mmCIF file of C-alpha atoms in Angstrom:
data_model
loop_
_atom_site.group_PDB
_atom_site.id
_atom_site.type_symbol
_atom_site.label_atom_id
_atom_site.label_comp_id
_atom_site.label_asym_id
_atom_site.label_seq_id
_atom_site.Cartn_x
_atom_site.Cartn_y
_atom_site.Cartn_z
ATOM 1 C CA PHE A 1111 -10.577 7.656 -8.396
ATOM 2 C CA ILE A 1112 -9.650 11.276 -7.709
ATOM 3 C CA GLN A 1113 -10.571 12.293 -11.250
ATOM 4 C CA LYS A 1114 -13.926 10.504 -10.983
ATOM 5 C CA ALA A 1115 -14.600 12.122 -7.597
ATOM 6 C CA LEU A 1116 -13.925 15.569 -9.062
ATOM 7 C CA THR A 1117 -16.007 14.908 -12.158
ATOM 8 C CA SER A 1118 -18.910 13.495 -10.162
ATOM 9 C CA ARG A 1119 -18.957 15.984 -7.290
ATOM 10 C CA LEU A 1120 -17.336 19.305 -8.188
ATOM 11 C CA GLN A 1121 -19.727 21.913 -9.560
ATOM 12 C CA ALA A 1122 -18.766 24.910 -11.706
ATOM 13 C CA ASP A 1123 -18.967 27.292 -8.729
ATOM 14 C CA GLY A 1124 -16.528 25.126 -6.710
ATOM 15 C CA SER A 1125 -19.146 23.653 -4.392
ATOM 16 C CA LEU A 1126 -19.719 19.922 -4.055
ATOM 17 C CA LYS A 1127 -22.910 18.216 -5.088
ATOM 18 C CA LYS A 1128 -24.267 15.321 -3.059
ATOM 19 C CA VAL A 1129 -23.621 11.822 -4.263
ATOM 20 C CA ASN A 1130 -26.629 9.599 -4.840
ATOM 21 C CA VAL A 1131 -25.201 6.264 -3.685
ATOM 22 C CA GLN A 1132 -27.883 4.361 -5.586
ATOM 23 C CA GLU A 1133 -26.327 5.620 -8.843
ATOM 24 C CA GLY A 1134 -22.995 3.936 -7.992
ATOM 25 C CA TRP A 1135 -21.756 0.369 -8.065
ATOM 26 C CA LEU A 1136 -21.024 -2.153 -5.318
ATOM 27 C CA ALA A 1137 -18.317 -4.811 -5.249
ATOM 28 C CA CYS A 1138 -17.337 -7.300 -2.573
ATOM 29 C CA ARG A 1139 -14.723 -5.956 -0.182
ATOM 30 C CA PHE A 1140 -11.114 -7.045 -0.516
ATOM 31 C CA ASN A 1141 -10.425 -10.457 0.925
ATOM 32 C CA PRO A 1142 -6.651 -11.000 0.948
ATOM 33 C CA ASP A 1143 -6.801 -14.792 0.871
ATOM 34 C CA LEU A 1144 -10.190 -16.117 -0.005
ATOM 35 C CA GLN A 1145 -11.398 -18.879 2.292
ATOM 36 C CA PRO A 1146 -10.447 -21.675 2.620
ATOM 37 C CA ASN A 1147 -7.001 -20.548 1.380
ATOM 38 C CA ASP A 1148 -5.183 -19.346 4.485
ATOM 39 C CA GLY A 1149 -2.160 -17.967 2.662
ATOM 40 C CA ASP A 1150 -0.341 -21.275 2.322
ATOM 41 C CA GLY A 1151 -0.441 -20.994 -1.466
ATOM 42 C CA ALA A 1152 -2.952 -23.799 -1.898
ATOM 43 C CA LYS A 1153 -5.073 -23.537 -5.019
ATOM 44 C CA ASP A 1154 -8.236 -24.656 -3.210
ATOM 45 C CA ASP A 1155 -10.063 -21.339 -3.254
ATOM 46 C CA VAL A 1156 -12.298 -22.188 -6.244
ATOM 47 C CA PHE A 1157 -15.345 -22.476 -3.976
ATOM 48 C CA ALA A 1158 -14.678 -19.099 -2.373
ATOM 49 C CA ILE A 1159 -14.196 -17.421 -5.759
ATOM 50 C CA ALA A 1160 -17.521 -18.878 -6.903
ATOM 51 C CA GLN A 1161 -19.161 -17.344 -3.814
ATOM 52 C CA ARG A 1162 -17.793 -13.858 -4.550
ATOM 53 C CA PRO A 1163 -20.608 -11.769 -6.082
ATOM 54 C CA ASP A 1164 -19.885 -9.867 -9.266
ATOM 55 C CA PRO A 1165 -19.704 -6.074 -9.143
ATOM 56 C CA ALA A 1166 -23.087 -4.580 -10.031
ATOM 57 C CA PRO A 1167 -25.128 -1.376 -9.928
ATOM 58 C CA TYR A 1168 -26.115 -0.519 -6.352
ATOM 59 C CA LEU A 1169 -29.734 -1.705 -6.632
ATOM 60 C CA LEU A 1170 -28.805 -4.933 -8.503
ATOM 61 C CA TYR A 1171 -25.887 -6.097 -6.333
ATOM 62 C CA GLY A 1172 -26.242 -9.791 -5.444
ATOM 63 C CA GLY A 1173 -24.103 -9.779 -2.309
ATOM 64 C CA ASP A 1174 -24.464 -8.245 1.136
ATOM 65 C CA PRO A 1175 -24.299 -4.449 0.623
ATOM 66 C CA HIS A 1176 -22.932 -4.071 4.180
ATOM 67 C CA ASP A 1177 -19.950 -6.203 3.171
ATOM 68 C CA ALA A 1178 -19.254 -4.305 -0.050
ATOM 69 C CA PHE A 1179 -17.350 -1.229 -1.145
ATOM 70 C CA TRP A 1180 -19.074 1.544 -3.090
ATOM 71 C CA TYR A 1181 -17.690 2.874 -6.398
ATOM 72 C CA PHE A 1182 -18.670 5.765 -8.650
ATOM 73 C CA ASP A 1183 -19.176 3.513 -11.662
ATOM 74 C CA ARG A 1184 -18.655 0.152 -13.345
ATOM 75 C CA GLU A 1185 -15.165 1.019 -14.562
ATOM 76 C CA MET A 1186 -13.837 1.670 -11.035
ATOM 77 C CA ALA A 1187 -15.501 -1.456 -9.603
ATOM 78 C CA GLU A 1188 -14.090 -3.694 -12.343
ATOM 79 C CA LEU A 1189 -10.606 -2.141 -12.155
ATOM 80 C CA THR A 1190 -10.569 -2.885 -8.435
ATOM 81 C CA GLU A 1191 -11.710 -6.478 -9.000
ATOM 82 C CA ALA A 1192 -8.942 -6.956 -11.582
ATOM 83 C CA ARG A 1193 -6.389 -5.659 -9.058
ATOM 84 C CA TYR A 1194 -7.618 -8.126 -6.419
ATOM 85 C CA ALA A 1195 -7.365 -10.991 -8.919
ATOM 86 C CA GLU A 1196 -3.632 -10.279 -9.409
ATOM 87 C CA THR A 1197 -2.789 -11.715 -5.972
ATOM 88 C CA ARG A 1198 -5.450 -14.411 -5.624
ATOM 89 C CA GLY A 1199 -3.913 -17.759 -4.705
ATOM 90 C CA LYS A 1200 -0.371 -16.415 -4.281
ATOM 91 C CA GLN A 1201 1.706 -17.161 -1.215
ATOM 92 C CA THR A 1202 2.588 -14.537 1.362
ATOM 93 C CA ARG A 1203 6.028 -13.846 2.753
ATOM 94 C CA GLU A 1204 7.570 -11.405 5.159
ATOM 95 C CA ILE A 1205 10.548 -9.096 5.074
ATOM 96 C CA SER A 1206 12.980 -9.870 7.856
ATOM 97 C CA GLU A 1207 16.281 -8.545 9.129
ATOM 98 C CA ILE A 1208 16.149 -4.836 8.380
ATOM 99 C CA LYS A 1209 19.164 -3.169 10.005
ATOM 100 C CA THR A 1210 19.686 0.560 10.472
ATOM 101 C CA ASN A 1211 22.856 2.395 11.385
ATOM 102 C CA TRP A 1212 23.361 6.126 11.936
ATOM 103 C CA SER A 1213 26.658 7.810 11.134
ATOM 104 C CA GLU A 1214 28.524 9.408 14.036
ATOM 105 C CA ASP A 1215 27.293 12.895 13.116
ATOM 106 C CA GLY A 1216 23.657 11.695 13.022
ATOM 107 C CA GLN A 1217 23.120 13.031 9.489
ATOM 108 C CA THR A 1218 23.411 9.843 7.418
ATOM 109 C CA LEU A 1219 21.419 6.637 7.860
ATOM 110 C CA THR A 1220 22.331 3.299 6.297
ATOM 111 C CA VAL A 1221 19.595 0.690 5.931
ATOM 112 C CA THR A 1222 20.594 -2.884 5.133
ATOM 113 C CA ALA A 1223 17.930 -5.324 3.928
ATOM 114 C CA PRO A 1224 17.768 -8.788 2.359
ATOM 115 C CA LYS A 1225 18.475 -8.993 -1.369
ATOM 116 C CA ASP A 1226 15.687 -7.862 -3.713
ATOM 117 C CA VAL A 1227 14.241 -5.566 -1.017
ATOM 118 C CA HIS A 1228 14.291 -1.864 -1.794
ATOM 119 C CA VAL A 1229 13.709 0.831 0.795
ATOM 120 C CA GLU A 1230 11.980 4.160 0.091
ATOM 121 C CA VAL A 1231 10.956 7.223 2.116
ATOM 122 C CA ILE A 1232 7.275 7.549 3.009
ATOM 123 C CA CYS A 1233 7.558 10.803 4.952
ATOM 124 C CA GLY A 1234 9.879 12.750 7.195
ATOM 125 C CA PRO A 1235 13.132 14.693 6.913
ATOM 126 C CA LEU A 1236 15.122 12.032 5.023
ATOM 127 C CA TYR A 1237 16.001 11.688 1.372
ATOM 128 C CA LYS A 1238 17.552 8.731 -0.405
ATOM 129 C CA VAL A 1239 21.120 9.274 -1.586
ATOM 130 C CA LYS A 1240 21.937 5.871 -3.087
ATOM 131 C CA SER A 1241 21.011 2.223 -3.220
ATOM 132 C CA GLU A 1242 23.364 -0.675 -3.934
ATOM 133 C CA LYS A 1243 23.698 -4.453 -3.742
ATOM 134 C CA LEU A 1244 26.235 -5.758 -1.242
ATOM 135 C CA LYS A 1245 28.306 -8.472 -2.888
ATOM 136 C CA MET A 1246 29.645 -10.124 0.258
ATOM 137 C CA LYS A 1247 26.347 -10.640 2.132
ATOM 138 C CA ASN A 1248 23.939 -10.795 -0.809
ATOM 139 C CA ASP A 1249 21.990 -7.937 0.801
ATOM 140 C CA SER A 1250 20.929 -4.516 -0.423
ATOM 141 C CA CYS A 1251 21.948 -1.264 1.193
ATOM 142 C CA SER A 1252 20.366 2.185 0.981
ATOM 143 C CA THR A 1253 21.769 5.441 2.281
ATOM 144 C CA PHE A 1254 19.583 8.333 3.454
ATOM 145 C CA CYS A 1255 20.482 11.855 4.601
ATOM 146 C CA VAL A 1256 18.692 14.208 6.972
ATOM 147 C CA TYR A 1257 17.444 17.475 5.479
ATOM 148 C CA PRO A 1258 15.303 20.338 6.801
ATOM 149 C CA TYR A 1259 12.022 19.605 5.058
ATOM 150 C CA GLU A 1260 8.731 21.491 4.834
ATOM 151 C CA CYS A 1261 7.622 20.693 8.415
ATOM 152 C CA GLY A 1262 10.791 22.325 9.741
ATOM 153 C CA LEU A 1263 12.978 21.031 12.538
ATOM 154 C CA ASP A 1264 11.199 22.826 15.383
ATOM 155 C CA ASN A 1265 8.285 20.443 16.003
ATOM 156 C CA PRO A 1266 9.314 17.737 18.498
ATOM 157 C CA LYS A 1267 6.358 15.529 17.473
ATOM 158 C CA ARG A 1268 7.116 15.534 13.737
ATOM 159 C CA SER A 1269 10.581 16.882 13.100
ATOM 160 C CA TYR A 1270 12.569 13.932 14.409
ATOM 161 C CA THR A 1271 10.591 10.991 13.064
ATOM 162 C CA ALA A 1272 10.657 9.594 9.550
ATOM 163 C CA TRP A 1273 8.911 6.608 8.015
ATOM 164 C CA LEU A 1274 10.505 4.361 5.430
ATOM 165 C CA ILE A 1275 9.021 1.368 3.659
ATOM 166 C CA ALA A 1276 10.807 -1.824 2.696
ATOM 167 C CA ILE A 1277 9.336 -3.395 -0.447
ATOM 168 C CA LEU A 1278 9.790 -6.904 -1.809
ATOM 169 C CA ASP A 1279 8.076 -7.080 -5.191
ATOM 170 C CA GLY A 1280 5.785 -9.982 -5.982
ATOM 171 C CA ASP A 1281 6.136 -12.547 -8.744
ATOM 172 C CA SER A 1282 4.145 -15.459 -10.163
ATOM 173 C CA ILE A 1283 4.322 -17.322 -6.827
ATOM 174 C CA TYR A 1284 4.457 -14.659 -4.113
ATOM 175 C CA LYS A 1285 2.457 -11.565 -3.276
ATOM 176 C CA ARG A 1286 4.236 -8.253 -2.869
ATOM 177 C CA ALA A 1287 5.410 -7.672 0.709
ATOM 178 C CA VAL A 1288 5.869 -4.341 2.447
ATOM 179 C CA LYS A 1289 7.201 -3.430 5.868
ATOM 180 C CA PRO A 1290 6.991 0.081 7.353
ATOM 181 C CA ILE A 1291 10.009 1.241 9.334
ATOM 182 C CA GLU A 1292 9.858 4.040 11.914
ATOM 183 C CA ILE A 1293 13.102 5.992 12.149
ATOM 184 C CA LYS A 1294 13.891 8.234 15.122
ATOM 185 C CA ILE A 1295 16.275 10.971 13.995
ATOM 186 C CA PRO A 1296 18.933 12.135 16.472
ATOM 187 C CA HIS A 1297 18.335 15.694 17.720
#
């Protein structure tokens, strides 16, 4: 998308040219579980799939343009549709029981999660040191350390908050699940 945006908009002198939306493509917005499938994994969404209009050039789009996303071209619209199709009809699940524990010095954080869940840093002054499977509880454990990152440690609104994300990858039955985790770092 970024490459297409640059190619379509950036002029040789560095200025941006206007986009003529009628030269783009439209595709139906993302619908996480097409009706009447309410996420219970039922395979009864054939009717809803039949109702989903195909991606098309802006002026030829067969669906409601107010309920569609705009794309630079056919390739981007069809790539997005293919991505949506990957999760169609799959069951949802949630990540539960995420536990966090700070070391006494407030510099090391341990995050314990259910098995097959991995935890990564989204942003903030933490970096991942290691990740391991716990044999006794059948859980996973990740260790993070505090470090003085690019925002510095002098901004009370940003310096002492980090965001992690717990990820449970999908498979042939279940969709991928993610859970953001806000971490308050001791001053």
